[in-house]
Coordinates of C-alpha atoms and ligand atoms in Angstrom, one line a residue:
X1083 CA -23.5 9.6 -3.7
X1084 CA -24.6 6.1 -2.5
X1085 CA -21.7 4.0 -1.0
X1086 CA -20.7 1.2 -3.3
X1087 CA -20.9 -2.3 -1.7
X1088 CA -17.5 -3.7 -0.8
X1089 CA -16.5 -7.3 -1.0
X1090 CA -16.4 -8.8 2.5
X1091 CA -13.7 -11.5 1.7
X1092 CA -11.5 -10.0 -1.0
X1093 CA -10.4 -6.8 -2.7
X1094 CA -12.6 -3.9 -3.7
X1095 CA -16.2 -3.4 -4.8
X1096 CA -18.7 -6.2 -5.3
X1097 CA -19.1 -7.0 -9.0
X1098 CA -15.6 -5.8 -10.1
X1099 CA -12.9 -8.2 -11.2
X1100 CA -9.7 -8.5 -13.1
X1101 CA -9.9 -12.0 -14.6
X1102 CA -6.5 -13.7 -15.2
X1103 CA -6.1 -14.0 -18.9
X1104 CA -5.3 -17.5 -20.3
X1105 CA -1.7 -16.4 -21.2
X1106 CA -1.1 -15.4 -17.5
X1107 CA -2.4 -18.7 -16.3
X1108 CA -0.2 -20.5 -18.8
X1109 CA 2.8 -18.4 -17.7
X1110 CA 2.2 -19.4 -14.0
X1111 CA 1.5 -23.1 -14.8
X1112 CA 4.7 -23.4 -16.8
X1113 CA 6.9 -21.9 -14.0
X1114 CA 5.1 -23.1 -10.9
X1115 CA 2.9 -26.0 -11.8
X1116 CA -0.8 -26.1 -10.9
X1117 CA -1.8 -25.2 -7.4
X1118 CA -4.9 -26.2 -5.3
X1119 CA -7.7 -23.8 -5.9
X1120 CA -8.8 -22.1 -2.7
X1121 CA -12.6 -21.7 -2.9
X1122 CA -14.2 -19.0 -0.7
X1123 CA -16.7 -20.1 2.0
X1124 CA -20.1 -18.3 1.8
X1125 CA -20.8 -15.7 4.5
X1126 CA -23.5 -17.9 6.0
X1127 CA -20.9 -20.5 7.0
X1128 CA -18.7 -18.2 9.0
X1129 CA -19.3 -18.8 12.7
X1130 CA -19.4 -15.5 14.6
X1131 CA -19.6 -15.8 18.4
X1132 CA -21.9 -13.3 20.2
X1133 CA -20.3 -10.0 21.3
X1134 CA -19.0 -9.6 24.8
X1135 CA -20.6 -6.9 27.0
X1136 CA -19.3 -3.4 26.6
X1137 CA -19.7 0.0 28.3
X1138 CA -22.0 2.5 26.6
X1139 CA -20.0 4.4 24.0
X1140 CA -20.8 8.0 23.1
X1141 CA -21.4 7.4 19.3
X1142 CA -23.5 5.2 17.1
X1143 CA -22.4 1.6 17.9
X1144 CA -23.3 -1.6 16.0
X1145 CA -22.9 -5.2 17.1
X1146 CA -24.5 -7.0 14.2
X1147 CA -22.6 -10.0 12.9
X1148 CA -22.2 -8.7 9.4
X1149 CA -20.6 -5.5 10.5
X1150 CA -18.3 -7.3 12.9
X1151 CA -17.3 -9.7 10.2
X1152 CA -16.5 -6.9 7.8
X1153 CA -14.2 -5.2 10.3
X1154 CA -12.4 -8.3 11.7
X1155 CA -9.6 -8.3 9.1
X1156 CA -7.6 -6.2 6.7
X1157 CA -6.0 -7.2 3.4
X1158 CA -2.8 -9.1 4.4
X1159 CA -2.5 -12.6 2.9
X1160 CA -3.2 -14.2 6.3
X1161 CA -6.3 -12.0 6.5
X1162 CA -7.4 -13.2 3.0
X1163 CA -6.8 -16.8 3.8
X1164 CA -8.8 -16.5 7.0
X1165 CA -11.7 -14.8 5.2
X1166 CA -11.7 -17.3 2.4
X1167 CA -11.7 -20.4 4.7
X1168 CA -13.9 -18.8 7.4
X1169 CA -11.2 -19.5 10.0
X1170 CA -11.2 -16.0 11.4
X1171 CA -9.3 -15.8 14.7
X1172 CA -11.3 -13.1 16.4
X1173 CA -14.1 -10.5 15.8
X1174 CA -14.6 -7.1 17.3
X1175 CA -17.3 -7.0 19.9
X1176 CA -18.7 -3.7 18.4
X1177 CA -18.0 -1.1 15.8
X1178 CA -18.5 2.5 16.6
X1179 CA -18.9 5.4 14.2
X1180 CA -18.0 8.8 15.7
X1181 CA -19.0 11.9 13.9
X1182 CA -16.7 14.5 15.4
X1183 CA -13.2 14.7 16.8
X1184 CA -14.7 15.4 20.3
X1185 CA -16.7 12.1 20.1
X1186 CA -13.4 10.3 19.3
X1187 CA -11.9 11.7 22.5
X1188 CA -15.0 10.6 24.5
X1189 CA -14.8 7.1 23.0
X1190 CA -11.1 6.8 24.0
X1191 CA -12.0 8.0 27.5
X1192 CA -14.7 5.4 27.9
X1193 CA -12.6 2.6 26.5
X1194 CA -9.6 3.5 28.7
X1195 CA -11.8 3.6 31.8
X1196 CA -13.3 0.2 31.0
X1197 CA -10.1 -1.5 29.6
X1198 CA -11.6 -2.0 26.1
X1199 CA -9.2 -2.4 23.2
X1200 CA -9.7 0.2 20.4
X1201 CA -8.7 -0.5 16.8
X1202 CA -8.9 2.7 14.6
X1203 CA -10.0 1.8 11.1
X1204 CA -9.9 3.9 8.0
X1205 CA -10.4 2.0 4.8
X1206 CA -9.2 -1.3 6.4
X1207 CA -6.7 -1.9 3.5
X1208 CA -3.7 -2.6 5.8
X1209 CA -1.6 -5.4 4.4
X1210 CA 0.5 -5.9 7.5
X1211 CA -2.1 -6.8 10.1
X1212 CA -2.7 -3.2 11.3
X1213 CA -6.5 -3.6 11.6
X1214 CA -6.8 -7.4 12.2
X1215 CA -8.6 -8.2 15.4
X1216 CA -6.6 -10.6 17.6
X1217 CA -7.9 -13.0 20.3
X1218 CA -7.6 -11.7 23.8
X1219 CA -9.2 -11.3 27.2
X1220 CA -10.2 -7.7 26.7
X1221 CA -13.3 -6.7 24.6
X1222 CA -12.5 -5.0 21.3
X1223 CA -14.1 -2.0 19.6
X1224 CA -13.3 -1.0 16.1
X1225 CA -13.4 2.8 15.8
X1226 CA -14.5 3.4 12.3
X1227 CA -13.5 6.7 10.7
X1228 CA -16.3 6.2 8.1
X1229 CA -18.4 9.2 9.3
X1230 CA -15.5 11.6 9.8
X1231 CA -15.1 12.6 6.2
X1232 CA -14.8 15.6 4.0
X1233 CA -12.9 18.8 3.3
X1234 CA -12.8 21.1 6.4
X1235 CA -11.0 24.1 4.8
X1236 CA -8.8 25.2 1.9
X1237 CA -6.2 27.9 2.0
X1238 CA -5.6 28.5 -1.7
X1239 CA -2.9 31.1 -0.9
X1240 CA -0.7 28.7 1.0
X1241 CA -1.9 25.6 -1.0
X1242 CA -3.0 23.8 2.1
X1243 CA -6.2 21.7 2.5
X1244 CA -7.5 20.2 5.7
X1245 CA -9.4 16.9 5.5
X1246 CA -11.2 14.8 8.1
X1247 CA -9.4 11.6 8.6
X1248 CA -11.9 9.2 7.0
X1249 CA -11.9 10.9 3.6
X1250 CA -11.3 8.4 0.8
X1251 CA -8.8 9.1 -2.1
X1252 CA -11.4 9.9 -4.8
X1253 CA -13.2 12.2 -2.3
X1254 CA -10.0 14.2 -1.6
X1255 CA -9.4 14.8 -5.3
X1256 CA -13.0 15.6 -6.0
X1257 CA -13.1 18.2 -3.2
X1258 CA -9.9 19.9 -4.4
X1259 CA -10.6 20.0 -8.1
X1260 CA -13.1 22.9 -8.0
X1261 CA -10.4 25.0 -6.3
X1262 CA -8.0 24.1 -9.2
X1263 CA -6.0 21.9 -6.9
X1264 CA -4.9 18.3 -6.4
X1265 CA -3.1 16.3 -3.8
X1266 CA -1.6 13.7 -6.2
X1267 CA -1.3 11.0 -3.5
X1268 CA -2.4 7.8 -5.3
X1269 CA -1.6 4.6 -3.6
X1270 CA -2.9 1.5 -5.4
X1271 CA -5.5 1.3 -2.7
X1272 CA -6.6 4.9 -3.5
X1273 CA -10.3 4.1 -4.0
X1274 CA -10.6 2.5 -0.6
X1275 CA -8.0 3.9 1.7
X1276 CA -8.2 7.1 3.8
X1277 CA -6.3 10.3 4.7
X1278 CA -5.9 9.1 8.3
X1279 CA -4.8 5.6 7.2
X1280 CA -2.2 7.1 4.8
X1281 CA -0.8 9.3 7.5
X1282 CA -0.9 6.5 10.1
X1283 CA 1.1 4.2 7.9
X1284 CA 3.4 6.6 6.0
X1285 CA 2.0 5.6 2.7
X1286 CA 3.3 6.3 -0.8
X1287 CA 1.4 6.8 -4.0
X1288 CA 2.3 6.1 -7.6
X1289 CA 3.3 9.7 -8.1
X1290 CA 5.5 9.8 -5.0
X1291 CA 8.8 10.3 -7.0
X1292 CA 7.4 13.7 -8.0
X1293 CA 5.0 14.7 -5.2
X1294 CA 6.6 12.9 -2.3
X1295 CA 5.4 10.4 0.2
X1296 CA 2.6 11.3 2.6
X1297 CA 5.3 12.3 5.0
X1298 CA 6.2 15.2 2.8
X1299 CA 2.6 16.2 2.2
X1300 CA 1.5 16.5 5.8
X1301 CA 1.7 20.1 7.1
X1302 CA -0.5 19.9 10.2
X1303 CA -2.4 17.3 12.3
X1304 CA -5.1 16.8 14.9
X1305 CA -4.8 13.8 17.1
X1306 CA -7.4 12.6 19.5
X1307 CA -6.2 10.9 22.8
X1308 CA -8.0 10.1 26.0
X1309 CA -6.7 13.3 27.5
X1310 CA -8.1 15.5 24.7
X1311 CA -7.3 16.9 21.2
X1312 CA -3.6 17.5 20.4
X1313 CA -3.4 20.1 17.5
X1314 CA -0.1 20.4 15.6
X1315 CA -0.7 23.5 13.4
X1316 CA 0.3 23.6 9.7
X1317 CA 3.7 25.2 9.4
X1318 CA 6.1 25.3 6.4
X1319 CA 9.0 24.6 8.7
X1320 CA 10.0 25.2 12.3
X1321 CA 12.9 25.0 14.7
X1322 CA 10.6 24.6 17.8
X1323 CA 12.3 21.4 19.0
X1324 CA 12.0 18.0 17.4
X1325 CA 9.4 17.7 14.6
X1326 CA 6.4 16.2 16.5
X1327 CA 4.3 15.8 13.4
X1328 CA 6.8 13.2 12.3
X1329 CA 6.1 11.2 15.4
X1330 CA 2.4 11.0 14.6
X1331 CA 3.1 10.2 11.0
X1332 CA 3.6 6.4 11.0
X1333 CA 2.2 5.9 14.5
X1334 CA -0.3 3.3 13.2
X1335 CA -3.0 4.2 15.8
X1336 CA -0.7 3.5 18.8
X1337 CA -0.5 7.2 19.9
X1338 CA -4.0 8.3 19.3
X1339 CA -6.6 8.7 16.5
X1340 CA -5.7 11.1 13.7
X1341 CA -9.0 13.1 13.2
X1342 CA -7.8 15.7 10.8
X1343 CA -4.8 16.3 8.5
X1344 CA -3.7 19.5 6.8
X1345 CA -2.1 18.5 3.5
X1346 CA 0.2 20.3 1.0
X1347 CA -1.7 20.5 -2.3
X1348 CA -0.7 21.8 -5.7
X1349 CA -2.3 23.2 -8.8
X1350 CA -4.1 20.8 -11.2
X1351 CA -1.7 20.1 -14.0
X1352 CA -2.1 21.7 -17.4
X1353 CA -1.1 18.5 -19.1
X1354 CA -0.2 14.9 -18.1
X1355 CA 1.4 12.2 -20.1
X1356 CA 4.0 9.4 -20.0
X1357 CA 5.6 6.7 -22.0
X1358 CA 7.0 3.2 -21.8
X1359 CA 10.6 2.5 -22.6
X1360 CA 12.2 -0.9 -23.1
X1361 CA 15.7 -1.3 -21.5
X1362 CA 18.2 -4.1 -22.2
X1363 CA 18.8 -5.3 -18.6
X1364 CA 18.0 -4.7 -14.9
X1365 CA 21.3 -3.4 -13.5
X1366 CA 21.8 -0.8 -16.3
X1367 CA 18.2 0.2 -16.0
X1368 CA 18.5 0.8 -12.2
X1369 CA 21.6 2.9 -13.0
X1370 CA 19.5 5.0 -15.4
X1371 CA 16.9 5.6 -12.7
X1372 CA 19.6 6.7 -10.3
X1373 CA 20.9 9.1 -13.0
X1374 CA 17.5 10.6 -13.6
X1375 CA 17.1 11.3 -9.9
X1376 CA 20.6 12.5 -9.3
X1377 CA 20.8 14.8 -12.3
X1378 CA 17.5 16.4 -11.2
X1379 CA 15.4 15.5 -14.3
X1380 CA 11.9 16.1 -13.1
X1381 CA 9.8 12.9 -13.1
X1382 CA 6.4 12.6 -11.4
X1383 CA 6.0 8.8 -11.8
X1384 CA 8.7 6.2 -12.3
X1385 CA 8.3 2.4 -12.3
X1386 CA 10.9 0.0 -13.6
X1387 CA 9.9 -3.7 -13.9
X1388 CA 12.6 -6.4 -13.7
X1389 CA 12.7 -9.1 -16.4
X1390 CA 10.3 -11.5 -14.7
X1391 CA 7.7 -8.7 -13.9
X1392 CA 8.1 -7.4 -17.5
X1393 CA 7.5 -10.9 -18.9
X1394 CA 4.5 -11.6 -16.6
X1395 CA 3.1 -8.1 -17.4
X1396 CA 3.0 -8.8 -21.1
X1397 CA 0.6 -11.7 -20.4
X1398 CA -1.9 -9.4 -18.7
X1399 CA -2.3 -7.1 -21.6
X1400 CA -4.6 -7.8 -24.5
X1401 CA -2.6 -7.1 -27.7
X1402 CA -3.8 -6.9 -31.3
X1403 CA -2.3 -9.8 -33.4
X1404 CA 0.1 -7.2 -35.0
X1405 CA 1.2 -5.8 -31.6
X1406 CA 1.7 -9.3 -30.3
X1407 CA 4.0 -10.2 -33.2
X1408 CA 6.0 -7.0 -32.6
X1409 CA 6.3 -7.8 -28.9
X1410 CA 7.5 -11.4 -29.6
X1411 CA 10.0 -10.1 -32.1
X1412 CA 11.3 -7.5 -29.6
X1413 CA 11.8 -9.9 -26.7
X1414 CA 13.3 -12.4 -29.1
X1415 CA 16.1 -10.0 -29.9
X1416 CA 19.3 -10.8 -28.1
X1417 CA 19.5 -7.2 -26.8
X1418 CA 16.1 -7.2 -25.2
X1419 CA 15.8 -10.8 -24.3
X1420 CA 16.0 -9.9 -20.6
X1421 CA 14.3 -6.6 -21.2
X1422 CA 12.9 -4.3 -18.5
X1423 CA 10.0 -2.0 -19.1
X1424 CA 10.3 1.5 -17.6
X1425 CA 7.2 3.7 -17.2
X1426 CA 7.8 7.4 -16.8
X1427 CA 5.1 9.9 -16.2
X1428 CA 4.9 13.7 -16.0
X1429 CA 2.3 16.3 -15.0
X1430 CA 2.5 20.1 -14.9
X1431 CA 2.7 23.0 -17.3
X1432 CA 2.8 21.8 -20.9
X1433 CA 6.1 23.3 -21.6
X1434 CA 7.7 21.9 -18.5
X1435 CA 6.4 18.4 -19.3
X1436 CA 7.9 18.6 -22.8
X1437 CA 11.3 19.8 -21.5
X1438 CA 11.3 17.1 -18.8
X1439 CA 10.5 14.4 -21.3
X1440 CA 13.3 15.6 -23.6
X1441 CA 15.8 15.6 -20.8
X1442 CA 14.8 12.1 -19.7
X1443 CA 14.9 10.9 -23.4
X1444 CA 18.6 11.9 -23.6
X1445 CA 19.4 9.6 -20.7
X1446 CA 17.3 6.6 -21.6
X1447 CA 18.5 6.7 -25.2
X1448 CA 22.1 6.7 -23.9
X1449 CA 21.2 3.6 -21.8
X1450 CA 20.1 1.7 -24.9
X1451 CA 16.4 2.3 -24.4
X1452 CA 13.7 1.8 -27.0
X1453 CA 10.5 3.9 -26.8
X1454 CA 7.4 1.7 -26.7
X1455 CA 5.1 4.7 -27.0
X1456 CA 2.5 6.2 -24.8
X1457 CA -0.3 3.7 -25.0
X1458 CA 1.4 1.3 -22.6
X1459 CA 1.8 4.0 -20.0
X1460 CA -1.8 5.2 -20.5
X1461 CA -3.2 1.7 -20.2
X1462 CA -1.3 1.2 -17.0
X1463 CA -2.6 4.5 -15.6
X1464 CA -6.2 3.7 -16.5
X1465 CA -6.1 0.2 -15.1
X1466 CA -3.8 0.6 -12.1
X1467 CA -6.6 0.5 -9.5
X1468 CA -8.0 -2.7 -11.1
X1469 CA -4.9 -4.8 -10.8
X1470 CA -5.4 -5.8 -7.1
X1471 CA -8.6 -7.7 -8.2
X1472 CA -6.2 -10.2 -9.8
X1473 CA -5.1 -11.5 -6.5
X1474 CA -8.5 -13.0 -5.7
X1475 CA -8.7 -14.6 -9.1
X1476 CA -5.3 -16.2 -8.7
X1477 CA -6.2 -17.5 -5.2
X1478 CA -9.3 -19.1 -6.6
X1479 CA -7.2 -20.6 -9.4
X1480 CA -4.7 -22.1 -6.9
X1481 CA -1.8 -19.7 -6.8
X1482 CA -0.8 -17.8 -3.7
X1483 CA 0.3 -14.2 -4.4
X1484 CA 1.6 -11.5 -2.0
X1485 CA 3.8 -8.5 -2.1
X1486 CA 6.5 -7.0 0.0
X1487 CA 8.4 -3.7 -0.3
X1488 CA 11.5 -2.1 1.0
X1489 CA 13.9 0.7 0.3
X1490 CA 17.6 1.1 0.4
X1491 CA 20.4 3.5 -0.7
X1492 CA 21.4 3.1 -4.4
X1493 CA 24.7 1.5 -3.3
X1494 CA 22.8 -1.4 -1.5
X1495 CA 19.9 -1.8 -3.9
X1496 CA 21.5 -4.5 -6.0
X1497 CA 22.4 -6.6 -3.0
X1498 CA 18.9 -6.3 -1.5
X1499 CA 17.4 -7.3 -4.8
X1500 CA 19.5 -10.4 -5.3
X1501 CA 19.3 -11.4 -1.6
X1502 CA 15.5 -11.3 -1.4
X1503 CA 15.1 -13.3 -4.6
X1504 CA 17.7 -15.8 -3.5
X1505 CA 16.2 -16.2 0.0
X1506 CA 12.7 -16.9 -1.4
X1507 CA 14.0 -19.5 -3.9
X1508 CA 16.0 -21.3 -1.2
X1509 CA 13.1 -21.3 1.2
X1510 CA 10.9 -22.9 -1.5
X1511 CA 13.6 -25.5 -2.5
X1512 CA 13.7 -26.6 1.1
X1513 CA 10.0 -27.0 1.3
X1514 CA 9.6 -28.6 -2.1
X1515 CA 7.6 -26.0 -4.1
X1516 CA 8.4 -23.3 -6.6
X1517 CA 8.1 -19.6 -6.5
X1518 CA 8.1 -16.8 -9.1
X1519 CA 9.5 -13.5 -7.7
X1520 CA 8.7 -10.3 -9.7
X1521 CA 10.0 -6.9 -8.8
X1522 CA 9.7 -3.3 -9.7
X1523 CA 11.6 -0.2 -8.6
X1524 CA 9.4 2.8 -7.9
X1525 CA 9.3 5.7 -5.4
X1526 CA 12.8 6.9 -6.3
X1527 CA 14.9 9.5 -4.4
X1528 CA 18.3 11.1 -4.8
X1529 CA 19.9 8.6 -2.4
X1530 CA 18.0 5.5 -3.1
X1531 CA 14.7 3.8 -4.1
X1532 CA 12.0 1.4 -3.1
X1533 CA 11.9 -2.2 -4.4
X1534 CA 8.5 -3.8 -4.6
X1535 CA 8.4 -7.6 -4.8
X1536 CA 5.4 -9.7 -5.9
X1537 CA 5.8 -13.4 -5.2
X1538 CA 3.6 -16.2 -6.5
X1539 CA 3.5 -19.9 -5.6
X1540 CA 1.3 -23.0 -6.1
X1541 CA -1.0 -23.3 -3.0
X1542 CA -0.7 -26.6 -1.0
X1543 CA -4.0 -27.5 0.6
X1544 CA -4.0 -26.8 4.4
X1545 CA -0.4 -25.4 4.2
X1546 CA -1.1 -22.1 2.6
X1547 CA -0.2 -20.0 5.7
X1548 CA 3.0 -22.0 6.3
X1549 CA 4.1 -21.5 2.7
X1550 CA 3.5 -17.8 3.0
X1551 CA 5.3 -17.6 6.4
X1552 CA 8.3 -19.3 5.0
X1553 CA 8.6 -17.0 2.0
X1554 CA 7.8 -13.8 3.9
X1555 CA 10.2 -14.7 6.8
X1556 CA 13.1 -15.6 4.4
X1557 CA 12.6 -12.4 2.4
X1558 CA 12.4 -10.1 5.5
X1559 CA 15.6 -11.6 7.0
X1560 CA 17.3 -11.1 3.7
X1561 CA 16.4 -7.5 3.3
X1562 CA 17.3 -6.7 6.9
X1563 CA 20.7 -8.4 6.4
X1564 CA 21.5 -6.5 3.3
X1565 CA 20.5 -3.0 4.5
X1566 CA 16.9 -2.6 3.4
X1567 CA 14.0 -1.3 5.6
X1568 CA 11.3 -3.7 6.7
X1569 CA 8.8 -1.4 4.9
X1570 CA 9.0 1.6 2.6
X1571 CA 5.2 2.3 2.7
X1572 CA 3.0 -0.6 3.9
X1573 CA 4.0 0.1 7.5
X1574 CA 4.8 -2.2 10.5
X1575 CA 1.4 -3.6 11.7
X1576 CA 1.6 -6.8 13.6
X1577 CA 3.4 -8.7 10.8
X1578 CA 6.6 -6.6 10.8
X1579 CA 6.5 -5.7 14.5
X1580 CA 8.8 -8.5 15.6
X1581 CA 11.5 -7.0 13.2
X1582 CA 11.2 -3.3 14.1
X1583 CA 13.9 -3.5 16.8
X1584 CA 16.5 -4.7 14.3
X1585 CA 15.9 -1.6 12.3
X1586 CA 15.5 1.1 15.0
X1587 CA 17.4 -0.5 17.9
X1588 CA 16.5 -1.1 21.5
X1589 CA 16.6 2.7 22.3
X1590 CA 14.2 3.3 19.4
X1591 CA 11.7 0.8 20.8
X1592 CA 12.1 2.1 24.3
X1593 CA 11.4 5.7 23.2
X1594 CA 8.4 4.7 21.2
X1595 CA 7.0 2.6 24.0
X1596 CA 7.4 5.5 26.5
X1597 CA 5.5 7.8 24.1
X1598 CA 2.7 5.3 23.7
X1599 CA 2.5 4.9 27.5
X1600 CA 2.3 8.7 27.9
X1601 CA -0.5 9.2 25.2
X1602 CA -2.3 6.0 25.9
X1603 CA -1.7 5.1 29.6
X1604 CA -4.2 2.3 29.7
X1605 CA -2.7 0.7 26.6
X1606 CA -6.0 0.3 24.8
X1607 CA -5.0 1.5 21.4
X1608 CA -4.0 -1.1 18.8
X1609 CA -2.0 -3.4 21.2
X1610 CA 0.5 -5.5 19.2
X1611 CA 0.6 -3.1 16.2
X1612 CA 4.0 -1.4 15.6
X1613 CA 5.4 -2.4 19.0
X1614 CA 5.5 -6.2 19.4
X1615 CA 4.8 -8.5 22.3
X1616 CA 1.6 -7.0 23.9
X1617 CA -1.4 -9.1 24.5
X1618 CA -4.9 -7.7 23.7
Ligands
LIG694 C1 -4.6 -3.7 -3.0 C2 -3.8 -2.8 -2.1 C3 -2.9 -1.9 -2.7 C4 -2.2 -1.1 -1.8 N1 -1.3 -0.1 -2.4 C5 -0.6 0.7 -1.6 C6 0.2 1.7 -2.2 O1 0.3 1.9 -3.4 N2 0.9 2.5 -1.3 C7 0.8 2.4 0.0 O2 1.4 3.1 0.8 N3 0.0 1.4 0.6 C8 -0.7 0.6 -0.2 N4 -1.5 -0.4 0.4 C9 -1.6 -0.5 1.8 C10 -2.7 0.4 2.5 O3 -3.6 0.7 1.5 C11 -2.1 1.6 3.1 O4 -1.3 1.2 4.3 C12 -3.1 2.7 3.5 O5 -2.4 3.8 3.9 C13 -4.0 2.3 4.6 O6 -5.1 3.2 4.7 P1 -6.5 2.8 5.3 O7 -7.3 4.0 5.4 O8 -7.0 1.6 4.6 O9 -6.0 2.4 6.8 P2 -6.4 1.1 7.6 O10 -6.0 -0.1 6.9 O11 -7.8 1.2 8.1 O12 -5.4 1.3 8.8 C14 -4.0 1.2 8.7 C15 -3.4 1.4 10.1 O13 -3.5 2.7 10.5 C16 -4.3 2.8 11.7 N5 -5.3 3.9 11.4 C17 -6.1 4.1 10.4 N6 -6.7 5.2 10.4 C18 -6.2 5.9 11.5 C19 -6.5 7.1 12.1 N7 -7.3 8.0 11.6 N8 -5.8 7.5 13.2 C20 -4.9 6.6 13.7 N9 -4.6 5.4 13.2 C21 -5.3 5.0 12.1 C22 -5.0 1.5 11.8 O14 -5.4 1.2 13.1 C23 -4.0 0.5 11.2 O15 -3.0 0.2 12.1 C24 -2.3 -1.2 -0.4 C25 -3.1 -2.2 0.1 C26 -3.9 -3.0 -0.7 C27 -4.8 -4.0 -0.1

C-alpha cells in the first residue's frame, strides 16, 4: 500500500481536517475572547542550514532538507509553534533508515565512535519533546524505524505476536486479524505511532481499562545497543531477579533502540458496542467509575467528561434540529445542568458483553444516570482519530490548545482535579488572559485513574510560548503537589524531564543514569530526554 503523505507542520495526513464548527468557535469566543490567528509559514520560507559532516553510516542515509525538516520536531505545542512560525531551533544533520536489528547495532557503534547524537524516531508523535532536535555541538542523526516494520511471528497457542518496532497501529491490527486476533492498543495517535514508540513511552490506548496499558501487553523485547542485541524473551511471569523488561518499557530511547516487541494479543471480539450516559455531576460520576472498577464490572473502554468538556463536546457534534432541542432541554434541567457524559464500551463474546452492560447499568442508574443511547458512543468511536486535526484549526483561528495528563489514587483524584484547574486559572489571571480547562477521566484501575486535561486560551502575538509555559508549569507543579504523576502515558521527554526527580527521587535518577551510562557509555542516545541536564 502506498504511504499517505503526512503534514509537515501539523497533525496527520495531508488533505484531512476536522474543521471547528461555528458553535465551537462561538463557545470559545464567549469564554476566552478572540485570539490572534497563527498563520503557518510555507515550507519554502523555512531556513535550513546545511548539514554538518558525519561518518559513513551502515544504512540508507538522507541529508535532503525536506527530510531533515520533517524529522526536526515532534507534536508538542512548542514543536507546533516552531513549525508554524518557521523558528525551528535545530535540524538533524542526517536521517538514517536501518532495515534490520543488526544494522541498528552498527549505526549505534559508528555513532558512539564518532560522538554523534542519535535520536530514535518511530512515528514522531511525541508530545513531550521526545524526538525534538536540540541545538548542540555534536552532529545529530535521526534513526528512523520506518523500514523496520511488520509481523515477525505469531504464536496462536500462547496468544503472542512479535512485531518489528516501526510497525504502525493499523498495520499491527491488519496483520493480526487473519489469525483471528487483535492487540486492542489504540492511542489517539494510533494511525501514526509505532510499536517501538508505544513501548518506549509507556503509552495507553482508549481501551486500556480493559486491555491494559502497553506495559501489560509487552511479553518480550529486543533492544539494540552499541554492544549488541539484548534479547529479553517472552515469558508469562518470572522470578529471575528484577523485571528487566520493565526497565526498557518507558526508557524513551535512552537505553537503546527497541527493534522488536513480543505482545500479548487476544481473540477478535464476537461483538462490540457501547453507550453514552448522562450523569448529574462530576464528583458522583467519579465515584461511579471507582465503583465500576472496584466491583469488577468488566469494561473495555471508559471515558467520563467533566461539565466543561461535556459542554464543549456538544458543540462539536452535528445534531438534527430535534436532537438539538432534546439536548438543550436536558442540559436545561436542574438535575443535569452540570451534567457529565460517560462513555462505556465493551468487546468480547456477545453474552459476556450483554451481562457486563447489565451489571454496569445497575450502577449508573443508581448514580442518577440517564442513557443517551448508542449513537453518541459509536460516533465517538468512529471519529476519535480525527479529533486531533481540530488543534491545527484552532491555532489557525487564534486559540492555543494543549493537553496534559496524570494519574492518581482515587483518594487523591479530587484534589488533583481541583488543583490543576485552579493553578491554570490563577496563572492566567496573573498574566491577564483567560483559559478554559476541560478534563476527562479515562484509563481506570482498581486503585485510581488517569485525568486528561485539555486547556485552551486566546493566543497573544509573539507570546504564545510564554503563555503555554505559564499554564503548563502551573499545572505540573499543582499535580505534583497533590500527588499526581507527571505523566500517565505521554512520557517524560525533555518537557517533563526537569520534574522527574520530584517523582522518583535522587536515588531513582542516579539508578537510571547509571543504567544509561552502562548501555550507552558515550551518551549518544537521546541526551536530555528522560534524564535532564545533558547537553547535546
Ligand atoms: C494527536 C496525538 C494523540 C496522542 N494520543 C495518545 C494516546 O492516546 N495515548 C498515548 O499513550 N499517547 C498518545 N500520544 C503521544 C504519542 O503518540 C505516544 O507517546 C506514542 O507512544 C509515541 O509513539 P511514536 O511511534 O510516535 O514515537 P516517537 O514520537 O517517534 O518517539 C517517542 C519517544 O520514544 C523514543 N523511541 C521511539 N521509537 C523507539 C524505539 N524503537 N526504541 C527506542 N526508543 C524509541 C523516541 O526517541 C522518543 O523519545 C498522542 C500524540 C498525539 C500527537
